[in-house]
CSV table of C-alpha atoms in Angstrom, one decimal:
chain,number,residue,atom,x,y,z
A,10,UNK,CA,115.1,100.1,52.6
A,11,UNK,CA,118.2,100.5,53.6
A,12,UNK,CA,118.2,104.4,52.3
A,13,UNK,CA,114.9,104.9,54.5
A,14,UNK,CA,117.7,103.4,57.4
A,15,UNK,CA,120.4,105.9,56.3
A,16,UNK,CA,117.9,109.0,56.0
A,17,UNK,CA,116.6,108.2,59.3
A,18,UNK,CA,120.0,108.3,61.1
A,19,UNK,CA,120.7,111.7,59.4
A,20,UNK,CA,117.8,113.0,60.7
A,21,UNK,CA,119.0,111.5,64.3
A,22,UNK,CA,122.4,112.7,63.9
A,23,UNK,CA,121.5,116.6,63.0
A,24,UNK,CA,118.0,116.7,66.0
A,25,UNK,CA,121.7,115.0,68.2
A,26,UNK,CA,123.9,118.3,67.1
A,27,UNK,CA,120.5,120.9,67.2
A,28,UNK,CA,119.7,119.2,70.8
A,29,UNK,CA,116.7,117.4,70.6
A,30,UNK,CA,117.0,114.5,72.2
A,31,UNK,CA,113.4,113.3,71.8
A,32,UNK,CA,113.0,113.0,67.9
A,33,UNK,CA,117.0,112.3,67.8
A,34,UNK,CA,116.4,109.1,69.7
A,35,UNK,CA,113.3,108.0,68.0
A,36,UNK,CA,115.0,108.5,64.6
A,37,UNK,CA,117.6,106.8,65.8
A,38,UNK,CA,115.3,103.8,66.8
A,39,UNK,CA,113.5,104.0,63.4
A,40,UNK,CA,116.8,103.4,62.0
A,41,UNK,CA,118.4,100.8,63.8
A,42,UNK,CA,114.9,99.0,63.0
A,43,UNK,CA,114.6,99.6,59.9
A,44,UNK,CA,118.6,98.8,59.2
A,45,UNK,CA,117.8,95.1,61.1
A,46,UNK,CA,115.0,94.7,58.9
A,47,UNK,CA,117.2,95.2,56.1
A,48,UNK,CA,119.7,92.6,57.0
A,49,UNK,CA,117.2,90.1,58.0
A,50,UNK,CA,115.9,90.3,54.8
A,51,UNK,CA,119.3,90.6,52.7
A,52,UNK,CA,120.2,87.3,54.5
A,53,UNK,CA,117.0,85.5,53.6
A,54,UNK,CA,117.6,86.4,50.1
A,55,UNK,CA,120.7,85.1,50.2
A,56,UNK,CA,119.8,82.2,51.5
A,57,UNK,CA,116.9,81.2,49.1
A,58,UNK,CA,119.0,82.7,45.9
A,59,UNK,CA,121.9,79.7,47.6
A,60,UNK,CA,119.3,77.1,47.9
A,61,UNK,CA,117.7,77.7,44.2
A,62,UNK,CA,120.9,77.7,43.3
A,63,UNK,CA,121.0,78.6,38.8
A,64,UNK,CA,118.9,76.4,37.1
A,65,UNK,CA,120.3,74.7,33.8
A,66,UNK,CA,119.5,77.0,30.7
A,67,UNK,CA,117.1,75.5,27.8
């Protein structure tokens, strides 16, 4: 997900240097969405993986 975030503000950054202002700001909303997404879920998996914590081995 967080490549899709990273290809996305490419795609913003060279529409920004060619001049097109429409599709550079919606890629750069589809990324800073998509990169919140991403940490949302990085901290929630973080979070569970603290709480389960490592189980003892059989």
């Amino acid at each position: 997900m967080l490549g899709w975030a990273l290809l996305f503000f490419i795609i913003a950054i060279v529409a920004a240097v060619l001049g097109f202002g429409g599709i550079a700001g919606a890629a750069s909303s589809i990324a800073q969405v998509i990169f919140f997404i991403f940490i949302v879920l990085l901290v929630i998996s973080l979070i569970a993986n603290a709480v389960r914590g490592r189980g003892p081995k059989a």
